[in-house]
Tab-separated table of C-alpha atoms and ligand atoms in Angstrom:
chain	number	residue	atom	x	y	z
L	1	MET	CA	114.715	-190.075	168.976
L	2	ASN	CA	114.783	-186.972	167.415
L	3	SER	CA	111.979	-185.580	169.625
L	4	SER	CA	110.758	-182.288	167.981
L	5	LEU	CA	109.004	-184.745	165.424
L	6	PHE	CA	106.983	-186.013	168.258
L	7	THR	CA	104.358	-184.104	170.333
L	8	PRO	CA	104.536	-183.203	173.482
L	9	ASP	CA	102.093	-185.698	175.031
L	10	HIS	CA	103.144	-188.276	172.478
L	11	LYS	CA	102.248	-191.964	172.853
L	12	LEU	CA	104.235	-195.043	171.309
L	13	THR	CA	101.220	-197.472	171.606
L	14	PRO	CA	98.584	-197.841	168.966
L	15	TYR	CA	96.343	-194.960	168.281
L	16	TRP	CA	93.476	-196.993	168.456
L	17	TRP	CA	94.028	-198.053	172.127
L	18	ASP	CA	93.318	-194.130	173.131
L	19	ALA	CA	89.259	-195.051	172.233
L	20	VAL	CA	89.484	-199.120	172.949
L	21	PRO	CA	91.866	-199.458	176.327
L	22	ARG	CA	93.332	-202.951	176.461
L	23	PRO	CA	90.628	-204.792	178.413
L	24	ALA	CA	91.044	-205.286	181.987
L	25	PRO	CA	91.452	-209.124	182.354
L	26	MET	CA	88.275	-211.295	182.245
L	27	ALA	CA	88.284	-214.743	183.922
L	28	ALA	CA	89.778	-214.506	187.500
L	29	ALA	CA	90.668	-218.528	187.922
L	30	LEU	CA	91.799	-220.748	185.219
L	31	PRO	CA	89.427	-223.776	184.719
L	32	ALA	CA	91.314	-227.296	185.262
L	33	ARG	CA	89.693	-228.584	181.751
L	34	ALA	CA	88.024	-227.377	178.860
L	35	ASP	CA	86.842	-228.423	175.444
L	36	VAL	CA	88.958	-226.593	173.230
L	37	VAL	CA	91.866	-224.464	174.245
L	38	VAL	CA	92.721	-221.421	172.178
L	39	VAL	CA	96.240	-219.950	172.623
L	40	GLY	CA	96.236	-216.672	171.344
L	41	SER	CA	93.569	-213.662	171.518
L	42	GLY	CA	93.222	-212.172	168.474
L	43	TYR	CA	91.328	-212.061	164.965
L	44	THR	CA	92.505	-215.797	164.372
L	45	GLY	CA	91.643	-217.007	168.459
L	46	LEU	CA	88.475	-215.365	168.572
L	47	HIS	CA	86.765	-215.968	165.415
L	48	ALA	CA	87.959	-219.795	166.232
L	49	ALA	CA	86.317	-219.388	170.158
L	50	LEU	CA	82.965	-218.025	168.214
L	51	GLN	CA	82.470	-221.105	166.830
L	52	THR	CA	83.165	-223.690	168.987
L	53	ALA	CA	81.901	-221.545	171.816
L	54	ARG	CA	78.599	-220.965	169.506
L	55	ALA	CA	78.126	-225.010	169.281
L	56	GLY	CA	78.543	-225.479	172.844
L	57	ARG	CA	82.173	-226.596	173.602
L	58	HIS	CA	83.420	-225.096	176.818
L	59	THR	CA	86.279	-222.840	175.462
L	60	LEU	CA	89.074	-221.155	176.657
L	61	VAL	CA	91.092	-218.770	175.171
L	62	LEU	CA	94.712	-217.710	176.785
L	63	ASP	CA	96.975	-215.238	175.735
L	64	ALA	CA	100.322	-214.499	177.182
L	65	GLU	CA	99.630	-210.485	177.473
L	66	ASP	CA	96.259	-208.673	177.857
L	67	ALA	CA	93.590	-209.805	175.522
L	68	GLY	CA	93.929	-208.467	172.100
L	69	TRP	CA	97.340	-207.392	172.761
L	70	GLY	CA	99.207	-208.919	169.268
L	71	CYS	CA	98.773	-207.561	165.613
L	72	SER	CA	94.887	-207.538	165.875
L	73	THR	CA	94.810	-204.305	167.528
L	74	ARG	CA	97.788	-202.547	165.882
L	75	ASN	CA	97.038	-203.022	162.480
L	76	GLY	CA	95.903	-200.231	160.359
L	77	GLY	CA	92.664	-201.606	159.763
L	78	GLN	CA	92.870	-202.032	155.641
L	79	ILE	CA	90.635	-205.267	154.686
L	80	SER	CA	91.666	-206.635	151.284
L	81	THR	CA	91.400	-209.929	149.257
L	82	SER	CA	94.665	-211.031	151.196
L	83	VAL	CA	96.327	-213.373	148.857
L	84	LYS	CA	99.251	-212.060	147.862
L	85	PRO	CA	100.751	-214.411	144.689
L	86	GLY	CA	99.343	-214.060	141.352
L	87	PHE	CA	96.626	-216.789	139.804
L	88	ASP	CA	100.122	-217.418	137.101
L	89	GLN	CA	102.894	-217.664	139.950
L	90	LEU	CA	100.057	-220.045	141.523
L	91	ALA	CA	99.023	-222.013	139.132
L	92	ARG	CA	102.447	-223.012	138.255
L	93	ARG	CA	103.181	-224.391	141.638
L	94	HIS	CA	99.697	-225.949	142.530
L	95	GLY	CA	97.699	-226.169	138.956
L	96	ALA	CA	95.372	-224.008	137.811
L	97	GLU	CA	92.511	-225.317	139.676
L	98	ARG	CA	93.991	-224.955	143.035
L	99	ALA	CA	95.182	-221.486	142.318
L	100	ARG	CA	91.357	-220.580	141.352
L	101	ALA	CA	90.167	-221.855	144.059
L	102	ILE	CA	92.862	-219.620	146.550
L	103	ILE	CA	92.132	-216.689	144.853
L	104	SER	CA	88.417	-217.251	144.732
L	105	GLU	CA	89.231	-218.186	148.803
L	106	GLY	CA	90.681	-214.739	149.308
L	107	GLN	CA	87.700	-212.852	147.662
L	108	ARG	CA	85.248	-214.895	149.428
L	109	SER	CA	87.267	-213.781	152.468
L	110	LEU	CA	86.785	-210.046	152.086
L	111	ALA	CA	83.210	-210.335	151.320
L	112	TRP	CA	82.566	-212.659	154.389
L	113	MET	CA	83.933	-209.522	156.504
L	114	ALA	CA	81.296	-207.507	155.740
L	115	GLN	CA	79.220	-209.837	155.916
L	116	PHE	CA	79.967	-210.863	159.292
L	117	ILE	CA	80.062	-207.291	160.804
L	118	ALA	CA	76.746	-206.314	159.984
L	119	ALA	CA	75.151	-209.785	161.229
L	120	GLU	CA	76.851	-209.209	164.292
L	121	ARG	CA	76.419	-205.782	164.099
L	122	ILE	CA	79.717	-204.751	165.182
L	123	ASP	CA	80.252	-201.133	165.585
L	124	CYS	CA	83.813	-200.263	164.497
L	125	ASP	CA	83.848	-198.014	161.398
L	126	PHE	CA	83.703	-200.658	159.043
L	127	GLY	CA	83.635	-199.390	155.205
L	128	VAL	CA	83.611	-200.400	151.453
L	129	VAL	CA	86.210	-197.070	151.010
L	130	GLY	CA	88.187	-198.632	148.391
L	131	ARG	CA	91.914	-198.858	147.485
L	132	PHE	CA	94.492	-196.564	145.913
L	133	HIS	CA	97.428	-198.307	144.451
L	134	ALA	CA	99.789	-196.772	143.791
L	135	ALA	CA	102.773	-197.423	140.880
L	136	HIS	CA	105.967	-195.816	142.643
L	137	ASN	CA	107.976	-196.105	139.211
L	138	ALA	CA	106.822	-195.898	135.233
L	139	ALA	CA	107.463	-199.256	134.983
L	140	GLN	CA	105.440	-200.573	137.878
L	141	PHE	CA	102.271	-198.457	136.187
L	142	THR	CA	102.497	-200.680	133.349
L	143	LYS	CA	102.587	-203.850	134.915
L	144	LEU	CA	99.864	-202.511	137.211
L	145	VAL	CA	97.615	-201.645	133.701
L	146	GLN	CA	98.764	-205.040	132.440
L	147	ALA	CA	97.460	-206.541	135.343
L	148	VAL	CA	94.202	-204.771	135.301
L	149	GLN	CA	93.962	-205.606	131.546
L	150	SER	CA	94.725	-209.180	131.915
L	151	GLN	CA	92.756	-210.592	134.961
L	152	PRO	CA	92.181	-214.202	135.048
L	153	LYS	CA	88.757	-215.163	133.689
L	154	GLY	CA	85.790	-215.951	136.254
L	155	LEU	CA	88.307	-214.169	138.777
L	156	GLU	CA	87.622	-210.472	137.973
L	157	VAL	CA	87.977	-207.738	140.611
L	158	GLU	CA	86.012	-204.215	140.547
L	159	VAL	CA	89.284	-202.009	139.802
L	160	HIS	CA	89.914	-199.080	137.533
L	161	VAL	CA	93.141	-197.701	136.530
L	162	VAL	CA	93.707	-194.100	137.487
L	163	PRO	CA	96.512	-192.241	135.340
L	164	ARG	CA	99.108	-189.699	136.576
L	165	ALA	CA	97.489	-186.721	135.288
L	166	GLU	CA	94.535	-187.754	137.662
L	167	GLN	CA	95.858	-188.961	140.313
L	168	HIS	CA	95.006	-185.692	142.516
L	169	GLN	CA	91.616	-187.261	142.458
L	170	GLU	CA	92.684	-189.668	144.716
L	171	LEU	CA	95.883	-188.723	146.775
L	172	GLY	CA	97.610	-185.142	146.780
L	173	THR	CA	101.099	-186.203	145.912
L	174	ASP	CA	102.950	-185.951	142.961
L	175	ALA	CA	105.163	-188.764	144.542
L	176	TYR	CA	103.539	-191.134	142.358
L	177	TRP	CA	103.011	-192.454	138.852
L	178	GLY	CA	99.598	-193.173	138.902
L	179	GLY	CA	97.735	-196.073	140.318
L	180	VAL	CA	94.598	-198.531	140.369
L	181	VAL	CA	91.526	-198.435	142.700
L	182	TYR	CA	90.186	-201.847	144.251
L	183	ARG	CA	86.782	-200.575	144.850
L	184	GLN	CA	85.680	-203.573	146.856
L	185	HIS	CA	89.010	-203.102	149.507
L	186	ALA	CA	87.390	-202.107	152.912
L	187	SER	CA	88.781	-200.413	156.091
L	188	VAL	CA	87.787	-201.075	159.750
L	189	ASP	CA	88.587	-199.467	162.955
L	190	PRO	CA	90.666	-202.729	164.065
L	191	ALA	CA	90.125	-202.465	167.768
L	192	ARG	CA	86.497	-201.757	167.608
L	193	TYR	CA	86.542	-204.274	165.889
L	194	HIS	CA	88.280	-206.931	167.912
L	195	GLN	CA	86.604	-205.491	171.008
L	196	GLY	CA	83.525	-206.437	169.712
L	197	LEU	CA	84.257	-209.928	168.579
L	198	LEU	CA	85.283	-210.388	171.719
L	199	GLU	CA	82.380	-209.332	173.885
L	200	ARG	CA	80.531	-211.796	171.266
L	201	VAL	CA	83.430	-214.607	171.917
L	202	VAL	CA	82.391	-213.783	175.953
L	203	THR	CA	78.603	-213.738	175.283
L	204	ALA	CA	78.749	-217.128	173.758
L	205	GLY	CA	80.282	-218.399	177.129
L	206	ALA	CA	83.878	-219.033	176.662
L	207	ASP	CA	86.353	-217.787	178.710
L	208	VAL	CA	89.502	-215.666	177.965
L	209	VAL	CA	92.378	-215.336	180.226
L	210	ALA	CA	94.877	-212.522	179.408
L	211	ARG	CA	98.458	-212.593	180.933
L	212	CYS	CA	98.463	-216.203	181.086
L	213	PRO	CA	101.181	-217.760	178.819
L	214	VAL	CA	101.033	-221.159	177.779
L	215	THR	CA	104.719	-222.451	178.685
L	216	ARG	CA	104.131	-226.433	177.193
L	217	ILE	CA	101.740	-228.544	175.726
L	218	GLU	CA	101.624	-232.288	175.951
L	219	ASN	CA	99.721	-234.872	174.003
L	220	ASP	CA	98.885	-238.512	175.404
L	221	GLY	CA	97.296	-239.530	172.255
L	222	HIS	CA	93.590	-239.172	173.778
L	223	ALA	CA	93.661	-235.247	175.059
L	224	PHE	CA	95.950	-232.324	176.172
L	225	ARG	CA	97.601	-230.574	179.135
L	226	VAL	CA	98.085	-227.284	178.477
L	227	ILE	CA	100.310	-226.254	180.952
L	228	THR	CA	100.489	-221.956	181.687
L	229	ALA	CA	102.990	-219.770	184.365
L	230	ARG	CA	99.171	-219.759	185.745
L	231	GLY	CA	98.048	-223.387	185.955
L	232	THR	CA	97.649	-226.596	183.992
L	233	VAL	CA	94.068	-227.067	181.997
L	234	ASN	CA	93.055	-230.361	180.754
L	235	ALA	CA	92.048	-230.429	176.956
L	236	ARG	CA	90.580	-232.276	173.940
L	237	ASP	CA	91.243	-229.869	171.164
L	238	VAL	CA	93.917	-227.014	171.264
L	239	VAL	CA	94.462	-223.886	168.738
L	240	ILE	CA	96.704	-221.775	168.109
L	241	ALA	CA	96.672	-218.698	166.680
L	242	THR	CA	99.534	-216.782	167.590
L	243	ASN	CA	100.862	-215.624	164.135
L	244	GLY	CA	103.833	-213.050	164.107
L	245	TYR	CA	104.105	-213.930	168.118
L	246	THR	CA	104.724	-217.640	167.769
L	247	GLY	CA	107.722	-219.542	169.603
L	248	THR	CA	109.182	-221.878	171.170
L	249	LEU	CA	106.300	-223.587	172.675
L	250	THR	CA	105.284	-224.782	169.214
L	251	PRO	CA	108.603	-225.093	167.039
L	252	TRP	CA	107.407	-226.876	164.682
L	253	LEU	CA	105.473	-223.841	163.669
L	254	GLN	CA	107.944	-221.642	164.823
L	255	ARG	CA	110.753	-222.623	161.705
L	256	ARG	CA	107.757	-222.312	159.456
L	257	VAL	CA	106.881	-218.514	160.333
L	258	ILE	CA	108.958	-215.738	159.499
L	259	PRO	CA	108.345	-212.565	162.033
L	260	ILE	CA	108.629	-209.325	160.583
L	261	GLY	CA	108.242	-205.854	162.120
L	262	SER	CA	105.701	-203.291	160.733
L	263	TYR	CA	105.285	-199.977	161.817
L	264	ILE	CA	102.742	-196.905	162.170
L	265	ILE	CA	102.628	-193.446	162.757
L	266	ALA	CA	100.069	-190.839	163.395
L	267	THR	CA	100.109	-187.283	162.367
L	268	GLU	CA	98.676	-184.855	165.093
L	269	PRO	CA	95.229	-183.436	163.779
L	270	LEU	CA	95.686	-181.559	160.025
L	271	PRO	CA	92.980	-178.805	158.629
L	272	VAL	CA	90.060	-180.478	157.507
L	273	GLU	CA	90.776	-178.506	154.091
L	274	GLN	CA	94.454	-180.337	153.937
L	275	MET	CA	92.689	-183.860	154.590
L	276	LYS	CA	90.350	-183.131	152.325
L	277	ARG	CA	93.086	-182.252	149.342
L	278	LEU	CA	95.436	-184.836	150.747
L	279	MET	CA	92.879	-187.661	150.717
L	280	PRO	CA	89.897	-186.221	148.831
L	281	LYS	CA	88.233	-190.178	148.344
L	282	ASN	CA	88.854	-191.194	151.760
L	283	ARG	CA	90.782	-194.277	150.237
L	284	ILE	CA	93.248	-196.558	151.844
L	285	VAL	CA	96.552	-196.551	150.482
L	286	SER	CA	99.319	-198.657	149.239
L	287	ASP	CA	102.433	-198.834	147.055
L	288	THR	CA	103.648	-201.363	144.706
L	289	ARG	CA	106.974	-200.901	146.769
L	290	LYS	CA	108.220	-204.292	147.863
L	291	VAL	CA	108.779	-203.146	151.062
L	292	VAL	CA	105.730	-201.638	151.093
L	293	PHE	CA	104.078	-198.240	152.128
L	294	TYR	CA	100.670	-198.285	153.843
L	295	TYR	CA	98.207	-195.708	154.710
L	296	ARG	CA	94.742	-193.809	155.540
L	297	ALA	CA	93.140	-191.685	157.410
L	298	SER	CA	92.269	-191.901	160.940
L	299	PRO	CA	88.096	-192.387	160.969
L	300	ASP	CA	87.591	-188.791	161.850
L	301	GLN	CA	89.538	-188.251	158.976
L	302	ARG	CA	91.665	-185.695	161.229
L	303	ARG	CA	94.778	-187.788	160.678
L	304	ILE	CA	97.141	-189.661	158.521
L	305	LEU	CA	97.849	-193.248	159.594
L	306	PHE	CA	101.539	-194.046	157.745
L	307	GLY	CA	102.361	-197.198	158.085
L	308	GLY	CA	105.909	-199.385	156.535
L	309	ARG	CA	108.250	-201.764	156.952
L	310	VAL	CA	110.914	-199.110	157.753
L	311	SER	CA	113.145	-201.842	160.560
L	312	THR	CA	112.976	-205.717	160.421
L	313	SER	CA	113.170	-206.125	164.107
L	314	GLU	CA	113.280	-202.930	165.815
L	315	THR	CA	110.631	-202.939	168.686
L	316	ASP	CA	111.471	-199.271	169.799
L	317	PRO	CA	109.109	-196.949	168.637
L	318	ARG	CA	110.661	-194.042	169.238
L	319	ILE	CA	113.092	-195.095	166.684
L	320	SER	CA	110.865	-196.097	164.177
L	321	GLY	CA	108.927	-193.112	164.210
L	322	PRO	CA	111.128	-190.457	162.521
L	323	MET	CA	112.058	-193.120	159.940
L	324	LEU	CA	108.301	-193.492	158.971
L	325	HIS	CA	108.317	-189.781	159.271
L	326	ALA	CA	110.796	-189.253	156.682
L	327	ASP	CA	109.008	-191.681	154.513
L	328	LEU	CA	105.804	-189.870	155.175
L	329	VAL	CA	107.198	-186.759	154.024
L	330	GLY	CA	108.632	-188.533	150.758
L	331	VAL	CA	104.690	-188.612	149.972
L	332	PHE	CA	103.700	-185.623	151.175
L	333	PRO	CA	106.312	-182.765	151.384
L	334	GLU	CA	103.696	-180.826	152.985
L	335	LEU	CA	104.102	-182.775	156.257
L	336	ALA	CA	107.785	-181.792	156.890
L	337	GLY	CA	106.773	-179.792	159.940
L	338	THR	CA	104.015	-182.142	160.968
L	339	ARG	CA	104.189	-184.236	164.245
L	340	ILE	CA	103.979	-187.343	165.671
L	341	SER	CA	100.979	-188.283	168.008
L	342	HIS	CA	101.860	-192.000	168.270
L	343	SER	CA	104.046	-194.511	166.670
L	344	TRP	CA	103.626	-198.604	167.394
L	345	CYS	CA	105.120	-201.244	166.187
L	346	GLY	CA	104.035	-205.625	165.560
L	347	PHE	CA	105.181	-208.751	164.681
L	348	VAL	CA	103.384	-210.649	161.426
L	349	ALA	CA	104.538	-213.573	159.908
L	350	TYR	CA	105.622	-214.095	156.567
L	351	THR	CA	105.962	-217.750	155.148
L	352	PHE	CA	108.356	-219.323	152.712
L	353	ASP	CA	105.148	-219.209	150.410
L	354	GLU	CA	103.716	-215.781	150.611
L	355	LEU	CA	100.558	-218.295	151.695
L	356	MET	CA	98.774	-218.632	154.732
L	357	HIS	CA	98.367	-221.897	156.119
L	358	ILE	CA	95.529	-223.836	158.134
L	359	GLY	CA	95.846	-227.077	159.369
L	360	ARG	CA	96.589	-229.476	161.585
L	361	HIS	CA	100.502	-230.706	163.534
L	362	ASP	CA	100.387	-233.800	166.590
L	363	GLY	CA	96.836	-233.047	166.705
L	364	VAL	CA	97.026	-229.701	167.222
L	365	HIS	CA	95.399	-226.879	164.967
L	366	TYR	CA	96.500	-223.685	163.902
L	367	ALA	CA	96.345	-221.219	161.394
L	368	MET	CA	98.586	-217.936	160.670
L	369	GLY	CA	101.056	-216.615	158.402
L	370	TYR	CA	98.826	-214.207	156.709
L	371	CYS	CA	101.885	-212.155	155.301
L	372	GLY	CA	100.409	-209.068	156.847
L	373	SER	CA	97.384	-209.183	155.412
L	374	GLY	CA	95.434	-210.833	158.724
L	375	VAL	CA	92.309	-208.767	159.303
L	376	GLY	CA	90.295	-210.545	156.466
L	377	MET	CA	91.911	-213.399	156.121
L	378	GLY	CA	93.095	-214.295	159.705
L	379	SER	CA	89.088	-214.047	160.698
L	380	TYR	CA	87.817	-215.700	158.143
L	381	LEU	CA	90.487	-218.605	158.758
L	382	GLY	CA	89.584	-217.966	162.309
L	383	MET	CA	86.555	-218.938	161.518
L	384	LYS	CA	87.130	-222.022	159.716
L	385	LEU	CA	89.093	-223.271	161.678
L	386	GLY	CA	86.970	-223.380	164.612
L	387	GLN	CA	84.700	-225.258	162.649
L	388	GLN	CA	87.164	-227.449	161.321
L	389	VAL	CA	87.760	-228.350	165.074
L	390	LEU	CA	83.938	-228.907	165.400
L	391	GLY	CA	84.170	-231.496	162.238
L	392	LEU	CA	82.419	-229.406	159.852
L	393	ASP	CA	82.297	-230.077	155.996
L	394	GLU	CA	82.103	-225.879	155.721
L	395	GLY	CA	85.414	-225.610	157.433
L	396	ARG	CA	87.088	-226.682	154.567
L	397	THR	CA	89.033	-224.247	152.285
L	398	ALA	CA	91.260	-223.835	149.494
L	399	PHE	CA	93.825	-224.031	151.802
L	400	ASP	CA	94.139	-227.024	153.426
L	401	ASP	CA	97.287	-229.521	153.001
L	402	LEU	CA	99.195	-227.295	151.349
L	403	ALA	CA	102.755	-227.758	152.334
L	404	PHE	CA	103.977	-225.826	155.019
L	405	GLN	CA	107.392	-225.242	153.984
L	406	THR	CA	110.464	-224.686	156.178
L	407	ARG	CA	114.074	-223.985	155.214
L	408	PRO	CA	116.963	-226.013	156.285
L	409	LEU	CA	118.602	-224.837	159.522
L	410	TYR	CA	116.048	-222.302	159.770
L	411	THR	CA	114.367	-222.355	163.791
L	412	GLY	CA	112.610	-219.027	164.153
L	413	LYS	CA	115.181	-216.415	163.916
L	414	PRO	CA	115.366	-214.620	160.582
L	415	TRP	CA	118.902	-214.187	160.128
L	416	PHE	CA	118.339	-213.135	156.536
L	417	LEU	CA	115.690	-210.255	156.931
L	418	ALA	CA	118.250	-207.480	157.099
L	419	ALA	CA	119.897	-208.259	153.976
L	420	SER	CA	116.726	-209.382	151.510
L	421	ILE	CA	115.130	-205.829	153.056
L	422	ARG	CA	118.310	-204.054	152.298
L	423	TYR	CA	118.217	-205.437	148.638
L	424	PHE	CA	114.564	-205.396	148.063
L	425	ARG	CA	114.726	-200.978	149.238
L	426	TRP	CA	117.492	-200.890	146.890
L	427	ARG	CA	115.249	-202.835	144.056
L	428	ASP	CA	112.162	-200.137	145.196
L	429	GLY	CA	113.827	-197.478	144.059
L	430	ARG	CA	114.989	-198.646	141.003
L	431	ASN	CA	112.636	-198.670	137.600
L	432	VAL	CA	111.657	-202.026	137.329
A	501	FAD	C1	101.694	-202.344	162.303
A	501	FAD	C2	100.740	-203.679	161.780
A	501	FAD	C3	99.940	-202.990	160.885
A	501	FAD	C4	99.519	-204.198	160.026
A	501	FAD	N1	98.357	-203.725	159.185
A	501	FAD	C5	96.939	-204.529	158.520
A	501	FAD	C6	96.914	-204.045	157.931
A	501	FAD	O1	96.215	-203.042	157.167
A	501	FAD	N2	95.471	-205.126	156.989
A	501	FAD	C7	95.282	-206.291	157.155
A	501	FAD	O2	95.504	-207.643	156.849
A	501	FAD	N3	96.759	-206.846	158.391
A	501	FAD	C8	97.709	-206.141	158.957
A	501	FAD	N4	98.691	-206.318	159.799
A	501	FAD	C9	98.631	-207.577	160.472
A	501	FAD	C10	97.235	-208.499	161.117
A	501	FAD	O3	97.227	-207.318	161.953
A	501	FAD	C11	97.789	-209.739	161.295
A	501	FAD	O4	98.040	-210.847	160.459
A	501	FAD	C12	96.565	-210.503	162.451
A	501	FAD	O5	95.920	-209.104	163.351
A	501	FAD	C13	96.653	-211.408	163.329
A	501	FAD	O6	96.042	-211.928	163.871
A	501	FAD	P1	96.146	-213.483	164.737
A	501	FAD	O7	94.766	-213.380	165.907
A	501	FAD	O8	96.429	-214.542	163.997
A	501	FAD	O9	97.623	-212.702	165.586
A	501	FAD	P2	97.888	-211.343	166.583
A	501	FAD	O10	96.438	-210.751	166.584
A	501	FAD	O11	98.930	-211.239	166.409
A	501	FAD	O12	97.557	-212.621	168.153
A	501	FAD	C14	98.514	-213.016	168.342
A	501	FAD	C15	98.065	-213.698	169.585
A	501	FAD	O13	99.167	-214.746	170.374
A	501	FAD	C16	99.752	-214.314	171.779
A	501	FAD	N5	100.693	-215.510	172.200
A	501	FAD	C17	101.762	-215.736	171.530
A	501	FAD	N6	102.639	-217.263	172.198
A	501	FAD	C18	101.751	-217.164	173.117
A	501	FAD	C19	101.917	-218.186	174.292
A	501	FAD	N7	102.874	-218.773	174.172
A	501	FAD	N8	101.164	-218.104	175.492
A	501	FAD	C20	99.725	-217.467	175.273
A	501	FAD	N9	99.494	-216.141	173.885
A	501	FAD	C21	100.638	-216.210	173.283
A	501	FAD	C22	100.007	-213.338	171.359
A	501	FAD	O14	100.332	-212.399	172.877
A	501	FAD	C23	99.345	-212.280	170.677
A	501	FAD	O15	98.134	-211.582	171.542
A	501	FAD	C24	99.217	-205.437	160.134
A	501	FAD	C25	100.129	-205.642	161.225
A	501	FAD	C26	100.984	-204.464	162.122
A	501	FAD	C27	101.597	-204.718	163.213
């Protein structure tokens, strides 16, 4: 580790946890039965639980670690429309009507997040700040402009082009070739949002038991037995909300998601004037690299939180931190001497078709595979999943019944990732 890059009091935990430490485990004992057992206490699991608990179902949320320990308190807090494939690609695969429905659902998830946070009065620094999506080369800038000019009819979003000559109004760097601003994209403090959600789930009557890994699920055709490290619970319904941490508990799902590391550093506090110059509009930022950089200011606008996929499987933030620092300096050379105060990582879940999936397998409900964009979509599909458990019509989504693909010989260990990332990095370096 290059220790001079870190502040003496640096932390290897998410910046967000300073203000919102992981909650102490709440429910002491495991109940013998519940109507609904939810495995995973991130946004997906808690939103599903909120629906079922408020409908009067005895709901039990279990997590192998502390509540919210997974991506839901580690992420960058950037909220978009979340669907990665474009209309043409989706239309080729699923037909125009389904493509339209999928993209509309992504747009709905973004609008719904704002409504949900406002209606529940969750104090979490949510703001519609807009996203500057930067072109990392000239060819990508041309593609962005074309995409803005040819938005599919009826699916237009609020977006405008920022030529390179005006880039400093968005971002204090010459590292990009201009970009576009998605005006509706939003930011949130992910851990405060999770904490507010957790409080509402508990208030609705759900039990949340942390540090309680689920090790097996048995189904006798009528009910489930959920076996955990701390005892067994009988349940009418089971929800799997484990996303990038999906493991051998659910081998069918494990074969369908690809866990990929995502990494963030926080800088030490920067002078106010410098922050105003580097991030004058306080936008969230991403770029057109396939191995993307994503970053933003901290809610107090004193630090830059800089994220990327600098590795595929590294779990030591002392190693990923300096790698991210080098990328940060590539964008903002004046930060070469700025130190890292926090470095952390988590595992997101990709899928073979780059779409999120919701459904039921062997009677067990699941939603996962947000491909790195799960703040809005994980929340939204978690809510829909809860409605599906309740058998409600409004639980239907455009993602229902989409084939959840795997690949021959793939068991959940992505041996092909390192080579793919190397290839994409090489490609990102070319003007294509
Ligand atoms: C560094 C980073 C940055 C990101 N930035 C963004 C961003 O800016 N915008 C965005 O939209 N998305 C972002 N994401 C992705 C986003 O955070 C996730 O898609 C989302 O939080 C997924 O929520 P979830 O509830 O499905 O899963 P998680 O929050 O990951 O929760 C899964 C939980 O399941 C538990 N679990 C697993 N197995 C078991 C078991 N057997 N028994 C009990 N519990 C179990 C885990 O302990 C974990 O707590 C980022 C992710 C990371 C890691």
